[in-house]
Coordinates of C-alpha atoms in Angstrom, one line a residue:
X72 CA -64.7 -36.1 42.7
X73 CA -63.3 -37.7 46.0
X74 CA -61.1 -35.2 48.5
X75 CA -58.2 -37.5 47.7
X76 CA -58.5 -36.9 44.1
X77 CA -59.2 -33.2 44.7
X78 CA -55.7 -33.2 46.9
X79 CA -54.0 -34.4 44.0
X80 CA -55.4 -32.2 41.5
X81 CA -54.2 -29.5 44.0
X82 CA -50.5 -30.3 44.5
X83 CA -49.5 -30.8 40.5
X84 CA -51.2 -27.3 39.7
X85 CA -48.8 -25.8 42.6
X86 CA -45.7 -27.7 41.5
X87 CA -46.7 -26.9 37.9
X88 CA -46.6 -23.4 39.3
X89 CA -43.7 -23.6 41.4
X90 CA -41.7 -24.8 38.2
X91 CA -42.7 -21.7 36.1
X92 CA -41.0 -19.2 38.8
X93 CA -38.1 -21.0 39.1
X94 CA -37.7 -21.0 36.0
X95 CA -38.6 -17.0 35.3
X96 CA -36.4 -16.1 37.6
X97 CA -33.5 -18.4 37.0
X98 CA -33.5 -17.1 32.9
X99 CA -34.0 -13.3 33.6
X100 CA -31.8 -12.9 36.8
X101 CA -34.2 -12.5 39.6
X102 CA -36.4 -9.8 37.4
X103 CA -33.8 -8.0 35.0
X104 CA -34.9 -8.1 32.0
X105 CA -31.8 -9.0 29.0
X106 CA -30.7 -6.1 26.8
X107 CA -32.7 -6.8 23.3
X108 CA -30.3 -4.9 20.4
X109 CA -32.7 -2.1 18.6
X110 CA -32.2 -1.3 15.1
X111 CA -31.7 2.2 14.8
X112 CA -30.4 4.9 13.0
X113 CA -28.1 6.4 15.8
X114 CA -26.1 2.7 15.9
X115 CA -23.8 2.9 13.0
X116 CA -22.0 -0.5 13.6
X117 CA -22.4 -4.0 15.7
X118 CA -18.7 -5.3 16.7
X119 CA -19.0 -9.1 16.7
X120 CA -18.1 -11.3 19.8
X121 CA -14.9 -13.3 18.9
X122 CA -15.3 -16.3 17.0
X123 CA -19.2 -14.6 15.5
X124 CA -19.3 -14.5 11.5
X125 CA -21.3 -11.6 10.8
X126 CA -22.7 -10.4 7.3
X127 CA -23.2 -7.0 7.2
X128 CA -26.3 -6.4 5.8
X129 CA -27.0 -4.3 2.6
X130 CA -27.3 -0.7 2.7
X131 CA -28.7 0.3 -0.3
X132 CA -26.3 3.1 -0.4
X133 CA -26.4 5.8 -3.3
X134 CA -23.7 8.4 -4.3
X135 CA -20.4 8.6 -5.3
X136 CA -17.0 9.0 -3.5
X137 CA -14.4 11.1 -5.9
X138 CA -10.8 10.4 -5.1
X139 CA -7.8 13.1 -6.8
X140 CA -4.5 11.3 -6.5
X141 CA -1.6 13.2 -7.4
X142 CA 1.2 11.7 -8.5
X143 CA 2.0 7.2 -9.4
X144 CA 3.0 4.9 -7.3
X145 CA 4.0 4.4 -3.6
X146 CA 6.0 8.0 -3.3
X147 CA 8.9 6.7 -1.5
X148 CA 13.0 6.8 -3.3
X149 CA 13.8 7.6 -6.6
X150 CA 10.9 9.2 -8.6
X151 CA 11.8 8.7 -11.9
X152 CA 10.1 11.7 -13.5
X153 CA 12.0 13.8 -11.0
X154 CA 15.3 11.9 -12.5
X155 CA 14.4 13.2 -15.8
X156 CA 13.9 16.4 -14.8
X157 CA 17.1 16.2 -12.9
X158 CA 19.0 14.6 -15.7
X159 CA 17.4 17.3 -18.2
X160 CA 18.7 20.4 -16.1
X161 CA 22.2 19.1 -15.7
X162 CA 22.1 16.6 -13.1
X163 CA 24.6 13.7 -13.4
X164 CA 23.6 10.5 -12.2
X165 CA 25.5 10.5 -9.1
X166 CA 23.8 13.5 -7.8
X167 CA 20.5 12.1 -8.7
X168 CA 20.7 8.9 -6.6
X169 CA 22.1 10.8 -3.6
X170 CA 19.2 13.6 -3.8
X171 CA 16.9 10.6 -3.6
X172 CA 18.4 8.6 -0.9
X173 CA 19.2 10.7 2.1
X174 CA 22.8 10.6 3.5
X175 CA 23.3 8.0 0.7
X176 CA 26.7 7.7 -1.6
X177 CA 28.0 5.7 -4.7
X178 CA 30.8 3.2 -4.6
X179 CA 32.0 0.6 -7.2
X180 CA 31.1 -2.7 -6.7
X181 CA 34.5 -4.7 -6.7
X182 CA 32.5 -8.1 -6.2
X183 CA 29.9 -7.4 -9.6
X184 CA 28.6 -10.4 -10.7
X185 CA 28.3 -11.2 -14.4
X186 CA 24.4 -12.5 -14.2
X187 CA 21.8 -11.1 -11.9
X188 CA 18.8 -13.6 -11.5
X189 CA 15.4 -12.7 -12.2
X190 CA 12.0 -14.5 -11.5
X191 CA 14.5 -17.5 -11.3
X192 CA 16.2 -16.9 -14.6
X193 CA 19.4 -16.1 -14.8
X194 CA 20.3 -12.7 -17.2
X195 CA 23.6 -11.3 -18.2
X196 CA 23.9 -8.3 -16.1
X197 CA 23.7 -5.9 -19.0
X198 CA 21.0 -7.7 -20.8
X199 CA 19.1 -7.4 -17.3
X200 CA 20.1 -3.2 -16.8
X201 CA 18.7 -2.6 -20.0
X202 CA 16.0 -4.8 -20.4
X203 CA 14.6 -3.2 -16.5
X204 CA 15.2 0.3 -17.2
X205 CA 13.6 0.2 -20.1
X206 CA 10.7 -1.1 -18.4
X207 CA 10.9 1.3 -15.8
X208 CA 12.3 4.7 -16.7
X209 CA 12.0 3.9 -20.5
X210 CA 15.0 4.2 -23.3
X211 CA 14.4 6.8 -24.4
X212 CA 14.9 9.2 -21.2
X213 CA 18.2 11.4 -20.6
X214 CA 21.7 9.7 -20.0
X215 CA 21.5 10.7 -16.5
X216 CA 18.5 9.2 -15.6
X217 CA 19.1 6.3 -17.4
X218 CA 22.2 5.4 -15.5
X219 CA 20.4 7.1 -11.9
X220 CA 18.3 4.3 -12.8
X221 CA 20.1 1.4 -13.6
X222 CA 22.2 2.4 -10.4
X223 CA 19.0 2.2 -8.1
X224 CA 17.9 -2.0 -9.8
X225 CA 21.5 -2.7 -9.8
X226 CA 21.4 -1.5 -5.6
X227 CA 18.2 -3.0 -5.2
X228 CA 19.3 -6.2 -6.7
X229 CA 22.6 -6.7 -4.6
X230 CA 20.5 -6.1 -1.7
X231 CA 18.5 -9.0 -2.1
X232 CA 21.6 -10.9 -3.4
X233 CA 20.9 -10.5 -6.8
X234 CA 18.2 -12.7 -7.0
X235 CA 15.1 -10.3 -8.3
X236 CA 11.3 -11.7 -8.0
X237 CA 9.0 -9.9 -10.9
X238 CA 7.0 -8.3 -8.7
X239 CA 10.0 -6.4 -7.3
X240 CA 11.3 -4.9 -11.0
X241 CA 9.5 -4.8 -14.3
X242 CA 11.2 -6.2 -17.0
X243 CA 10.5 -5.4 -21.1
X244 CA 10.9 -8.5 -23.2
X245 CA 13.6 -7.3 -25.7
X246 CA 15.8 -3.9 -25.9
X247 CA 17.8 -2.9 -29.2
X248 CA 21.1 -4.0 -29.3
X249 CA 24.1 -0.6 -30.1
X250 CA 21.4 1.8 -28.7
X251 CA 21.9 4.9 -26.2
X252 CA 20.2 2.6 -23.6
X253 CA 22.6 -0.1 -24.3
X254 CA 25.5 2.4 -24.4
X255 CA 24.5 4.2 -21.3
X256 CA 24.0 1.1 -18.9
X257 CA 27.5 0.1 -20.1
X258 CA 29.2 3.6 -19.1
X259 CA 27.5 2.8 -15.9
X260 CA 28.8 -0.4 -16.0
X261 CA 32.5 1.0 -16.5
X262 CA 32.5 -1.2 -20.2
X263 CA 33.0 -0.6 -23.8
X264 CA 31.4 -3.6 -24.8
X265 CA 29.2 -6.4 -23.4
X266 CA 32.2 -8.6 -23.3
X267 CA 33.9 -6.7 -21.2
X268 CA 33.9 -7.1 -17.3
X269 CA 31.5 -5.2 -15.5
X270 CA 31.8 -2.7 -12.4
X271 CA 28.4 -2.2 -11.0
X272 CA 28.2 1.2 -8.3
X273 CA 25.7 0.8 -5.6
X274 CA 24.3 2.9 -3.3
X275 CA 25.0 2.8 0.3
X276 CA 25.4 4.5 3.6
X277 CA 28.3 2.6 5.5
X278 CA 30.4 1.9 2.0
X279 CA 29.8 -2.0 2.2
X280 CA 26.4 -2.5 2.2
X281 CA 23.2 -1.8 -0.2
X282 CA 20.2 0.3 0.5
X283 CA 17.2 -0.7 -0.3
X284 CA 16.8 1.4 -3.2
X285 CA 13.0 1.5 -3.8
X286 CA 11.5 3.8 -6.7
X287 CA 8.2 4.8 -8.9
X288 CA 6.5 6.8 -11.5
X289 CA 6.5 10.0 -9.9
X290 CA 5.9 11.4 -6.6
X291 CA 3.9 14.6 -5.5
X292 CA 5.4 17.5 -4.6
X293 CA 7.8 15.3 -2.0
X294 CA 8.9 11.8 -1.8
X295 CA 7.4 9.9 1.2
X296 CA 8.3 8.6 4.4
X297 CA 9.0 4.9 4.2
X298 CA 7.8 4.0 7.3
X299 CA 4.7 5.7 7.0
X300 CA 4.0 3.2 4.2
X301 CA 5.6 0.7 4.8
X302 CA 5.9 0.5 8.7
X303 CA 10.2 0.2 8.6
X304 CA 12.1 2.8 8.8
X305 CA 15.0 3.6 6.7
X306 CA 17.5 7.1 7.4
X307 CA 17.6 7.2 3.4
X308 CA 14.1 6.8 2.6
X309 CA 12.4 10.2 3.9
X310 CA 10.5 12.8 2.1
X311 CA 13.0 15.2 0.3
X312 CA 11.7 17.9 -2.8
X313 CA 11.1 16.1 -6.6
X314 CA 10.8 18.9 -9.5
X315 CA 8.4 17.2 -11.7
X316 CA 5.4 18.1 -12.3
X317 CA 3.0 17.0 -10.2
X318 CA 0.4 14.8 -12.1
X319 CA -3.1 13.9 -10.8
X320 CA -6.3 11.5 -11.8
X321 CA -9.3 11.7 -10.3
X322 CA -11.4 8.3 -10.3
X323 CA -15.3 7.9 -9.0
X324 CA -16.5 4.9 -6.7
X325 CA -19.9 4.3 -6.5
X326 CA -21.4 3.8 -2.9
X327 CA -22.0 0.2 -4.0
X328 CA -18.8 -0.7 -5.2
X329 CA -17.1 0.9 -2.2
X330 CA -19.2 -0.9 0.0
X331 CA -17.9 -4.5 -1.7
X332 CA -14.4 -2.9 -1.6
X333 CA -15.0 -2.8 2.5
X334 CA -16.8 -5.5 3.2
X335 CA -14.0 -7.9 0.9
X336 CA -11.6 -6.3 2.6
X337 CA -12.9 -7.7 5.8
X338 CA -16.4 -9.5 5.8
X339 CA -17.3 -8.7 9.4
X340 CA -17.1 -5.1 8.6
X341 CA -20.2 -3.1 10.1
X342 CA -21.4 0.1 8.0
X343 CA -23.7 2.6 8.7
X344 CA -26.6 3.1 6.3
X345 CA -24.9 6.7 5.3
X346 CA -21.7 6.3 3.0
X347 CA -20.4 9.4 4.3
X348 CA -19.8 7.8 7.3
X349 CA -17.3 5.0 5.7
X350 CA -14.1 6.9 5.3
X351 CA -12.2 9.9 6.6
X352 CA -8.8 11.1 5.9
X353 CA -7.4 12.0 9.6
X354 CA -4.3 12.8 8.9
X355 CA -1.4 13.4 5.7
X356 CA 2.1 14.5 5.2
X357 CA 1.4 18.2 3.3
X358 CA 3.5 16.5 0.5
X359 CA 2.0 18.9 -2.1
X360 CA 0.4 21.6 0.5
X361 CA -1.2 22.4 3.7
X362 CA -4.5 20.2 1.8
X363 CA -2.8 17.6 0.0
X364 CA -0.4 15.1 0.8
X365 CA 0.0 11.8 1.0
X366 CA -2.1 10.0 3.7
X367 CA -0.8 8.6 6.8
X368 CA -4.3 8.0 9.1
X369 CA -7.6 7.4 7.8
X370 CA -10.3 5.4 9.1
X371 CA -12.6 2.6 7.0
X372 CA -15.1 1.5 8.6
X373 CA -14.5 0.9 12.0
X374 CA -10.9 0.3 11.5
X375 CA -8.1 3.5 11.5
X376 CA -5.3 2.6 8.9
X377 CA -2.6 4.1 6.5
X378 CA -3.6 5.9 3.1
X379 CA -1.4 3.2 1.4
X380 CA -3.0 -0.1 2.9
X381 CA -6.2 1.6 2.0
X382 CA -5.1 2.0 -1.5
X383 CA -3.6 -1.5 -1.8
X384 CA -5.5 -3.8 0.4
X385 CA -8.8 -2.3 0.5
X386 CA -9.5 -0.7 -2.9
X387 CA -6.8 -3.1 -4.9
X388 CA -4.9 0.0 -6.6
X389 CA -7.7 1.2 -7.8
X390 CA -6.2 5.3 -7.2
X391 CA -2.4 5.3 -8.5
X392 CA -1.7 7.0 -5.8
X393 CA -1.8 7.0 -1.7
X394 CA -1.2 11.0 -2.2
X395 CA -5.3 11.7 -2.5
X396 CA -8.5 14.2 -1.1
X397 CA -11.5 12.3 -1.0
X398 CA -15.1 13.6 -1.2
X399 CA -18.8 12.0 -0.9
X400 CA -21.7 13.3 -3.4
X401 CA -25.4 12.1 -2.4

């Protein structure tokens, strides 16, 4: 080989070479070396970069979460076992509705219309009272309650100008005709007869307009704060003592199915390989006691929400109740 070739030779192996650090030290940032995530049991969750789709992976999780919830539904307004029990210890209906809506009062309605709409259809009014309490409170509850709750729909309709979605109001298909339902919805109604005109009283704070006069099943210990449910507040809608009493269920979530209830909820949800880790009550209202109430903070996951978004977004009602303890078994 010829010194010229040799030269040659020479001068590509050192560009070749020259290349190589350039490029070492252009990647790695003049000799740091790029963090390198570590599985490990001490990291319980990865948060995603924004716009990064991650799927958690599977945990293999065993155990059981048990959930107690005491009382049915969301807790806040009229409870209508506490009606009944109301109504049964001498209660009229007037008193009922304003023990359930703070600061609250009845007036007649001098503008009642004769039809109230619902899921687009249009009902008589008294056809539509009885057909919704029924549904709701049932007819076969006291007088009081009955009317307590055909006062509340009929409020609750005029507030959203009698025009009722059937998500809002359960409705029962058919109600007999010269019953005490019938004939206490039209006491309430200030008629003898369903051909007579009707005078609907609704509940209100300033005398002209309607509350939002919410209601359930039954509530635990104390109604609930709409706001903390909700995220509005209303001066009518805070806790105030029911007298039924208190009910309770207690349900059991396997690790697996709580995990799917999680991760549906929100797919880039990161979960530690422990279920205990997944959900913590932080705080409650001491509804029923010091214990027991209904929740206001808990965290999922990595993400801190309210007991009833948790009940209704995450675990699709699968508790009756946002009122509940919760415990994990290996």
């Amino acid at each position: 080989m010829d010194i010229n070739t040799i030269i040659k030779v020479a001068v590509a192996l050192i560009t070749v070479l020259i290349t190589f650090i350039n490029t070492f030290i252009s990647n790695f940032g003049g000799g740091e070396m790029p963090t390198v995530p570590v599985a490990s049991s001490s990291v319980s969750e990865i948060t995603p970069s924004s716009g990064t789709t991650v799927t958690p992976p599977s945990t293999g999780a065993s155990g059981t979460f048990t959930l107690t919830a005491y009382g049915w539904g969301h807790g806040v307004g009229l409870s209508q076992e506490g009606a009944i029990v109301m109504a049964q210890a001498g209660s009229n209906y007037v008193d009922i509705l304003k023990h359930y809506y703070t600061g609250a009062f009845v007036v007649s309605d001098q503008a009642t219309p004769g039809t109230i709409s619902y899921g687009g259809v249009s009902y008589p009014i008294v056809e539509f009272l009885c057909k919704t309490v029924k549904a709701e409170i049932g007819a076969s509850a006291p007088e009081a309650a009955i009317k307590a709750q055909a006062g509340a729909i009929y409020t609750f309709a005029k507030f959203y100008n009698f025009k009722v979605g059937t998500s809002q109001v359960a409705m029962s298909s058919s109600y007999t005709a010269g019953s005490n339902l019938e004939k206490y919805v039209l006491s309430y109604l200030g008629m003898t007869s369903t051909s007579g005109t009707p005078n609907g009283k609704f509940v209100s704070i300033d005398g002209r307009n309607a509350c939002l006069t919410v209601f359930g099943a039954s509530a635990a210990g104390h109604t609930t704060d709409a706001k903390s449910v909700w995220g509005s507040y209303y001066s009518y809608l805070v806790p105030v003592s029911t007298p039924e009493t208190v009910s309770s269920k207690t349900y059991s979530i396997s690790a697996a199915d709580m995990r799917n209830y999680i991760v549906n909820y929100k797919s880039t949800m990161m979960l530690s390989s422990n279920p205990a880790e997944w959900l913590a009550i932080l705080s409650h209202d001491c509804s029923l006691n010091n214990a027991i109430g209904y929740v206001t903070s808990m965290r999922v996951g990595t993400e801190t929400m309210t007991g009833w978004k948790f009940r209704s977004s995450v675990i699709n009602y699968a508790i009756r109740s946002h009122c509940f303890t919760l415990v994990y078994n290996q």
